[in-house]
C-alpha positions as CSV (number, residue, x, y, z in Angstrom):
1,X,-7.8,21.5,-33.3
2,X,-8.7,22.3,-36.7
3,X,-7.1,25.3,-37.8
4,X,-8.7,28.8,-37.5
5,X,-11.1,27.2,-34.7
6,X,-11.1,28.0,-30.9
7,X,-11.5,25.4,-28.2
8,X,-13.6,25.9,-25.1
9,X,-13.9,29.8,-24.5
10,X,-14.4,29.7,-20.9
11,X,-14.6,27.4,-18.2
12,X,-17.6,28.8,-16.9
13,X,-19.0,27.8,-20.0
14,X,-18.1,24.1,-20.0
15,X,-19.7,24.0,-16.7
16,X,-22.6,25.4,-17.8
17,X,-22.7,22.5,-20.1
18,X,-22.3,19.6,-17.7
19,X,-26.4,18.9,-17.8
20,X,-27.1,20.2,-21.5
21,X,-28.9,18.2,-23.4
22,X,-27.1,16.0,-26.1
23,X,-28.0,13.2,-28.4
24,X,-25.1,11.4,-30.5
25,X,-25.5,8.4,-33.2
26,X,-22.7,6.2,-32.5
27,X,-19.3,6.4,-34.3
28,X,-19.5,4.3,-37.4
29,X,-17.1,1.6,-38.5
30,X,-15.8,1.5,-42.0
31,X,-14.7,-1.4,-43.9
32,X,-10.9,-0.9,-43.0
33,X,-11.6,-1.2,-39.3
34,X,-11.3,2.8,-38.9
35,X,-13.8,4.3,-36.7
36,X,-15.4,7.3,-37.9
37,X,-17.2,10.4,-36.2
38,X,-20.9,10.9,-36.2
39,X,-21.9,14.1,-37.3
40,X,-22.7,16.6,-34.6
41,X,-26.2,17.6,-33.6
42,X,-27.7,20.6,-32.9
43,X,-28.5,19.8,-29.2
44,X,-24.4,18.8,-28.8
45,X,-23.1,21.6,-26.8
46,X,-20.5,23.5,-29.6
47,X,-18.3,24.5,-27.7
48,X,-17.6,21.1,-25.6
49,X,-13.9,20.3,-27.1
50,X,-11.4,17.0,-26.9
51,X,-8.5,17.9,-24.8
52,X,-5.6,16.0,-25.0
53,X,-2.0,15.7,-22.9
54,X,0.5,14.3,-24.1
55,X,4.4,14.4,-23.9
56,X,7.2,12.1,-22.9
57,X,7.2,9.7,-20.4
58,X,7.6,10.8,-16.2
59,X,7.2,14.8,-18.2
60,X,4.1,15.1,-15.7
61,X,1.2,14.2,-17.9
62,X,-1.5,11.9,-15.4
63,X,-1.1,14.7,-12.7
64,X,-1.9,17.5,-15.1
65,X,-5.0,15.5,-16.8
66,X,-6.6,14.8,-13.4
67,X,-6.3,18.6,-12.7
68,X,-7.6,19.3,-16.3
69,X,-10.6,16.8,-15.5
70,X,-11.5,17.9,-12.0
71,X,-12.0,21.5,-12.9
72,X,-13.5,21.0,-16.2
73,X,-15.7,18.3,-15.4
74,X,-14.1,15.9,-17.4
75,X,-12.9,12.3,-17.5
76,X,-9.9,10.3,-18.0
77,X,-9.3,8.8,-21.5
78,X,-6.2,6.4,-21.8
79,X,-3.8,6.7,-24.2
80,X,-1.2,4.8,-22.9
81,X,-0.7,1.3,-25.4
82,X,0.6,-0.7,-22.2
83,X,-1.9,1.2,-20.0
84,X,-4.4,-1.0,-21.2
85,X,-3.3,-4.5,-20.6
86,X,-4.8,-5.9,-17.4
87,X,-2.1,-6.6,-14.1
88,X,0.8,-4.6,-16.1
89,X,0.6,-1.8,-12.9
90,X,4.1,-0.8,-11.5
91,X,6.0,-0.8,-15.3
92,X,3.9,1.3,-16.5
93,X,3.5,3.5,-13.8
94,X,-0.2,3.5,-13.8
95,X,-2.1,5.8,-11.3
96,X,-3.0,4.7,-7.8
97,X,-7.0,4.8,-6.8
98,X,-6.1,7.4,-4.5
99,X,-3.9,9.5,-7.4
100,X,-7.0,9.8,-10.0
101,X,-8.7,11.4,-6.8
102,X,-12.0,10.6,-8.1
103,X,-12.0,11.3,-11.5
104,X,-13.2,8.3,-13.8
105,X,-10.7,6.8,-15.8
106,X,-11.1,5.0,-19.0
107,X,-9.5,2.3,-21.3
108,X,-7.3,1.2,-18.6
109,X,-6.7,-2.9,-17.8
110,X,-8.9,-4.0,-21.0
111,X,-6.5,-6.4,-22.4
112,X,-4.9,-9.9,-21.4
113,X,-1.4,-9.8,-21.8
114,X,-1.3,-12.6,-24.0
115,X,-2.8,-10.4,-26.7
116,X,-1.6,-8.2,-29.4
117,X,-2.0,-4.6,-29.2
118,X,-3.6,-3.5,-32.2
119,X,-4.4,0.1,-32.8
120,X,-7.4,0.1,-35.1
121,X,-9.0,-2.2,-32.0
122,X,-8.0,1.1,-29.8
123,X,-9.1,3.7,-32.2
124,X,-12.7,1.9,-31.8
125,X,-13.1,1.5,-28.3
126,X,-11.5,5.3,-27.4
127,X,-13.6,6.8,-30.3
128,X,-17.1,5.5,-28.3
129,X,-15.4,6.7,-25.4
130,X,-15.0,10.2,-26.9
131,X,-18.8,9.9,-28.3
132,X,-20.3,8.8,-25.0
133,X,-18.8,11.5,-22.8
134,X,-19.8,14.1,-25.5
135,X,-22.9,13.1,-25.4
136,X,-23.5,13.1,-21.2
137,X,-21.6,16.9,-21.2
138,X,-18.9,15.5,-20.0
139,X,-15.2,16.8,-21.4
140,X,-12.7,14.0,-22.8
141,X,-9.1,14.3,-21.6
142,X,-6.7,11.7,-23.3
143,X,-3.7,11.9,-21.5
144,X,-0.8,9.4,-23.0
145,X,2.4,9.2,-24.7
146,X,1.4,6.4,-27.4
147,X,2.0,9.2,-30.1
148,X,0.0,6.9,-32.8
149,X,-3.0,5.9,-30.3
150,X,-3.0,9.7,-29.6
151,X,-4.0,10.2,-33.2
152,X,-6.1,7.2,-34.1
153,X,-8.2,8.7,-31.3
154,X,-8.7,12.2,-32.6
155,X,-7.3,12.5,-36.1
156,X,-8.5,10.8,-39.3
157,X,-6.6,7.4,-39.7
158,X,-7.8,4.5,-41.9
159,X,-6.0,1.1,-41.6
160,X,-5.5,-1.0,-44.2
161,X,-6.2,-4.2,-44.5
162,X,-4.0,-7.6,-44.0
163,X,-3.3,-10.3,-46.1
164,X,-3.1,-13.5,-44.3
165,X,-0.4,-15.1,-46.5
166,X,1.7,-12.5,-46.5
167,X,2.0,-11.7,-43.1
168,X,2.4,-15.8,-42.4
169,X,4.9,-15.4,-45.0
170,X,7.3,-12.1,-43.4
171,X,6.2,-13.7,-39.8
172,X,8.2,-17.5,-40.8
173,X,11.5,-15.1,-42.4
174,X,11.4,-13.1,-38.9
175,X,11.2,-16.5,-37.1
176,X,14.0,-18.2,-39.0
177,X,16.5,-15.2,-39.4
178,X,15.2,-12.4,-37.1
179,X,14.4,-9.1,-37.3
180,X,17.4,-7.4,-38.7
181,X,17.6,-8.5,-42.4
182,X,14.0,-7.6,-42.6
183,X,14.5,-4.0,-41.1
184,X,17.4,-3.6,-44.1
185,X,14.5,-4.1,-46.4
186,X,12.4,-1.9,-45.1
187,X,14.8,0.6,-45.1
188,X,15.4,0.3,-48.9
189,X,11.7,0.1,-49.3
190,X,10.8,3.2,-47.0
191,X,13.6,4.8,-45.2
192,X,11.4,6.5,-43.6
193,X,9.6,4.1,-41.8
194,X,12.5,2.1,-41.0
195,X,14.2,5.2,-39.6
196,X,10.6,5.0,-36.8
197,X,10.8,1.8,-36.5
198,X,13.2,-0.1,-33.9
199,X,15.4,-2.9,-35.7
200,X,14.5,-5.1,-32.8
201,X,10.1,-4.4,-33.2
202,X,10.2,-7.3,-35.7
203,X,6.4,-7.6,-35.3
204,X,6.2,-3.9,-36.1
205,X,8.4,-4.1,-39.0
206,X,6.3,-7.1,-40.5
207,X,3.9,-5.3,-40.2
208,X,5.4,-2.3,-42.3
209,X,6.2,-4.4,-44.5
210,X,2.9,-6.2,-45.1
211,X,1.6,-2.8,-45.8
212,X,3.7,-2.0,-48.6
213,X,3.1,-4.8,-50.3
214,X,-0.5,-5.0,-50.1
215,X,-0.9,-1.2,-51.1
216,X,2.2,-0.9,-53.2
217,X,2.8,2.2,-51.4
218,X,5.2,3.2,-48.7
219,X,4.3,2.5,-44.9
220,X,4.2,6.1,-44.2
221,X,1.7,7.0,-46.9
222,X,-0.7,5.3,-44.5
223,X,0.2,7.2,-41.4
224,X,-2.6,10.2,-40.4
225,X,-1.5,14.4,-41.4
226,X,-2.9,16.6,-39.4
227,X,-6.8,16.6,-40.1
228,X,-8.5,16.2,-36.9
229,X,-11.8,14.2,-36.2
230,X,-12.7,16.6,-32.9
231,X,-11.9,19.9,-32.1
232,X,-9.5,19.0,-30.3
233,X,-7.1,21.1,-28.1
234,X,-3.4,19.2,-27.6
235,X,-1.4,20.4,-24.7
236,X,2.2,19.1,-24.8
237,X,4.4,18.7,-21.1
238,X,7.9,19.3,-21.9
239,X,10.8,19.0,-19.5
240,X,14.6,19.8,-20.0
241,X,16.1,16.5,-20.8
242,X,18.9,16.5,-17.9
243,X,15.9,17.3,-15.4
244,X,13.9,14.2,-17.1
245,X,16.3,12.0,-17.6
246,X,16.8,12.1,-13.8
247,X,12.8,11.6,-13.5
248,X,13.4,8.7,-15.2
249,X,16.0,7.0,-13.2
250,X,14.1,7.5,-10.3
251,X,11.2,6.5,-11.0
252,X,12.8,3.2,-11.9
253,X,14.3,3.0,-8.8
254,X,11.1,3.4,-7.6
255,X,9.1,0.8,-9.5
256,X,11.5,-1.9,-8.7
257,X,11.3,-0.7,-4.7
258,X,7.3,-1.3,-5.4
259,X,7.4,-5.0,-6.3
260,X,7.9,-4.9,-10.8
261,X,10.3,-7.7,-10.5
262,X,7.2,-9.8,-8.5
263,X,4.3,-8.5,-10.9
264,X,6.8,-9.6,-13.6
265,X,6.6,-12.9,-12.3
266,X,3.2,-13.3,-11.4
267,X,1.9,-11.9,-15.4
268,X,4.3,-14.4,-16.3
269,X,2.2,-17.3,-15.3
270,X,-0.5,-15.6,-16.9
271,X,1.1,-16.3,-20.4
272,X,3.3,-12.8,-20.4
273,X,6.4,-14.0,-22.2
274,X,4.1,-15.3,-25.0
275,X,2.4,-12.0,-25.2
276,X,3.8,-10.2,-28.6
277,X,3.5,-7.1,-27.3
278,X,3.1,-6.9,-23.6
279,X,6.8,-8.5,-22.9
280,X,8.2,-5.9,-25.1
281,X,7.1,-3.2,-22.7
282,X,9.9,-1.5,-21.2
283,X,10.7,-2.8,-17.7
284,X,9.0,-6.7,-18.3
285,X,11.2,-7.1,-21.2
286,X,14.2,-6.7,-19.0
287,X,13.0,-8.1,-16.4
288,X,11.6,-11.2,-18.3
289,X,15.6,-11.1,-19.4
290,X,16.5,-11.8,-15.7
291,X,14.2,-13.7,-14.9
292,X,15.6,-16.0,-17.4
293,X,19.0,-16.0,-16.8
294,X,20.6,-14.1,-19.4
295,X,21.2,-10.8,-17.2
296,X,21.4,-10.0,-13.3
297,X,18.5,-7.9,-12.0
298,X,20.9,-5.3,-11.5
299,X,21.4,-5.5,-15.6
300,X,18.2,-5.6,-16.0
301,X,17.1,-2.2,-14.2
302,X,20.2,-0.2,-15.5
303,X,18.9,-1.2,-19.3
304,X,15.1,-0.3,-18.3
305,X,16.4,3.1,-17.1
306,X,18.5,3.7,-20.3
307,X,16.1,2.1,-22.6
308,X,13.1,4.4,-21.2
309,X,15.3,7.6,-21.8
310,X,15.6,6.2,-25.6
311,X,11.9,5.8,-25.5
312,X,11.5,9.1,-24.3
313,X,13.4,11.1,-27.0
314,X,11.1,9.0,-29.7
315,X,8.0,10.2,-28.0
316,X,9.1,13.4,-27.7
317,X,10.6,13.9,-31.3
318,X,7.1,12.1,-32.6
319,X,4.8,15.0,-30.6
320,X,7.2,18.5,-32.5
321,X,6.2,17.2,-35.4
322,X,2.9,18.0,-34.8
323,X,2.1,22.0,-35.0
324,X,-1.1,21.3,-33.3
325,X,0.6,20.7,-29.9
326,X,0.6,23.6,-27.7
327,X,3.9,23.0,-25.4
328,X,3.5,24.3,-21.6
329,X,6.9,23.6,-19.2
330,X,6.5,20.4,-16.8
331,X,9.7,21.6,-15.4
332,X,10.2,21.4,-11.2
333,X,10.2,25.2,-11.5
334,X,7.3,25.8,-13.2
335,X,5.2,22.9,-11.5
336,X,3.0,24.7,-9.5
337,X,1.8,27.2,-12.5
338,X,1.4,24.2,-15.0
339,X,-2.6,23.4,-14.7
340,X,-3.3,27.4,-15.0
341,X,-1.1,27.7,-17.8
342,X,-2.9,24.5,-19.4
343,X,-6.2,26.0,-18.1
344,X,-5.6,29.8,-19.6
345,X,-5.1,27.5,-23.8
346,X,-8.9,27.0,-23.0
347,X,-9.8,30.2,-22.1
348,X,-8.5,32.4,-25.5
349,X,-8.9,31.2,-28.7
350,X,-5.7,28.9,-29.8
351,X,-5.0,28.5,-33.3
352,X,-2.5,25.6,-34.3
């Protein structure tokens, strides 16, 4: 939320607003790929807002976006990266038909999991999301914990371009001598980055790496401050990291009870272990592992559950840094007053 500015003063309000009238252009598309925001009209109800959930993984976030949606007349907006590749269910823990409980969901199962994830591709298609509810009255909730889909989708974030030949070039020297020795370079180039950046994600550090040498700047030059697109109200689900940590291991235990070892083997034969990003997700890349032979399924599960709780510090370390986050307890104690709490930010003006 742009600073000074208020988001939704009151709910009655937003409901009032479900059948205004609204007319929007449609988001333009620069020349770097980077969708932009229309201008507003007058007949675009002011005070309609992007809300946005987001948080570490198992904190809580789906159940308090469907609540968010349901009483503000809103609808789902993904922001989960994995969340959008089709038949990846279980691992990623996507919500059941029944769980949404009628609220439309979007950006979910639009991928084939022999495709890269890209997030400029992303940034498009969730921007004409945003637009389209906006313009029917309706309120966007993203709800994910894909910190830089989070802000492609809201913030101002231009991508630059690629070079063919160099990225042909880093992508040989990561096939013939792996990721590690091109991770030291990036660290000398931008320790930053490198520091964000898993030594094992060689396609992301390629990537990084591309970027600096095309723009002669660092990686991190390129990554979006804080100047948002939409008004934008970000409500953060934290959880004590003992009490999530245990979330965590349960709801592995729980995936694997639901079949993720058999939907691992059935996206394989739809091209999974090809897929650059898809069998890195957490959970198919371990149990691609097994499925291999080079660890039991018992391996396998342990590393997803200690992996994830890696994965979950990132996220939530990625999120502070924001100021713009307002942060409400997901905690089993304070469960039952979280979608008030979330529901009394929208009610007072919030400043970040």
């Amino acid at each position: 939320m742009k600073r000074g500015e208020s988001p939704i003063s009151t709910l009655g309000h937003i409901r009032a607003c479900d059948n205004s009238p609204a007319v929007s252009e449609p988001p333009r598309v620069c020349e770097t790929g980077a969708v932009t925001a229309p201008s507003r009209t007058p007949e675009t109800p002011p005070s309609l807002q992007v809300v946005a959930v987001v948080g570490a993984t198992a904190a809580g976030k789906s159940d308090l976006a469907v609540e968010l949606a349901r009483t503000l007349g809103g609808e789902i907006v993904n922001a989960d990266s994995m969340q959008l590749y089709r038949g990846m269910d279980i691992g990623t823990a996507k919500l059941t038909g029944s769980e949404r409980r009628d609220v439309p969901h979007h950006l979910l199962d639009v991928w084939d999991v022999t495709e890269a994830a890209s997030v400029a591709e992303y940034q498009r298609l969730a921007r004409a999301e945003i637009e389209r509810l906006l313009a029917a009255g309706r309120v966007p909730v993203l709800v994910g914990g894909s910190g830089l889909y989070v802000r492609g989708a809201i913030d101002v974030l231009e991508f630059p371009g690629t070079d063919p030949d160099v990225r042909a070039r880093l992508e040989a020297e990561l096939a013939e001598g792996g990721s590690g020795p091109l991770h030291a370079r990036l660290a000398a180039a931008d320790p930053q980055a490198a520091r964000a950046i898993l030594p094992s994600n060689g396609r992301r550090v390629v990537r990084a790496l591309e970027v600096i040498e095309i723009t002669g700047r660092p990686f991190t030059a390129n990554l979006p401050g804080h100047e948002s697109v939409y008004d934008t109200l970000q409500i953060g689900v934290e959880v004590p990291r003992p009490e999530l940590d245990g979330r965590i291991a349960r709801r592995v235990d729980r995936m694997w009870e639901a079949g993720l070892v058999d939907e691992v083997r059935a996206l394989e034969r739809e091209g999974l272990r090809e897929g650059r990003t898809a069998s890195r997700a957490l959970g198919y890349q371990q149990v691609l592992a097994a499925l291999a032979g080079d660890c039991t399924e018992d391996e396998a599960r342990a590393e997803t559950v200690r992996a994830t709780k890696r994965f979950a510090r990132r996220q939530d370390s990625w999120f502070r840094r924001d100021p713009r986050v307002h942060w409400l307890s997901g905690a089993d104690d304070a469960r039952d007053g979280l979608t008030g709490a979330a529901l009394a930010l929208l009610e007072r003006p919030v400043t970040a």
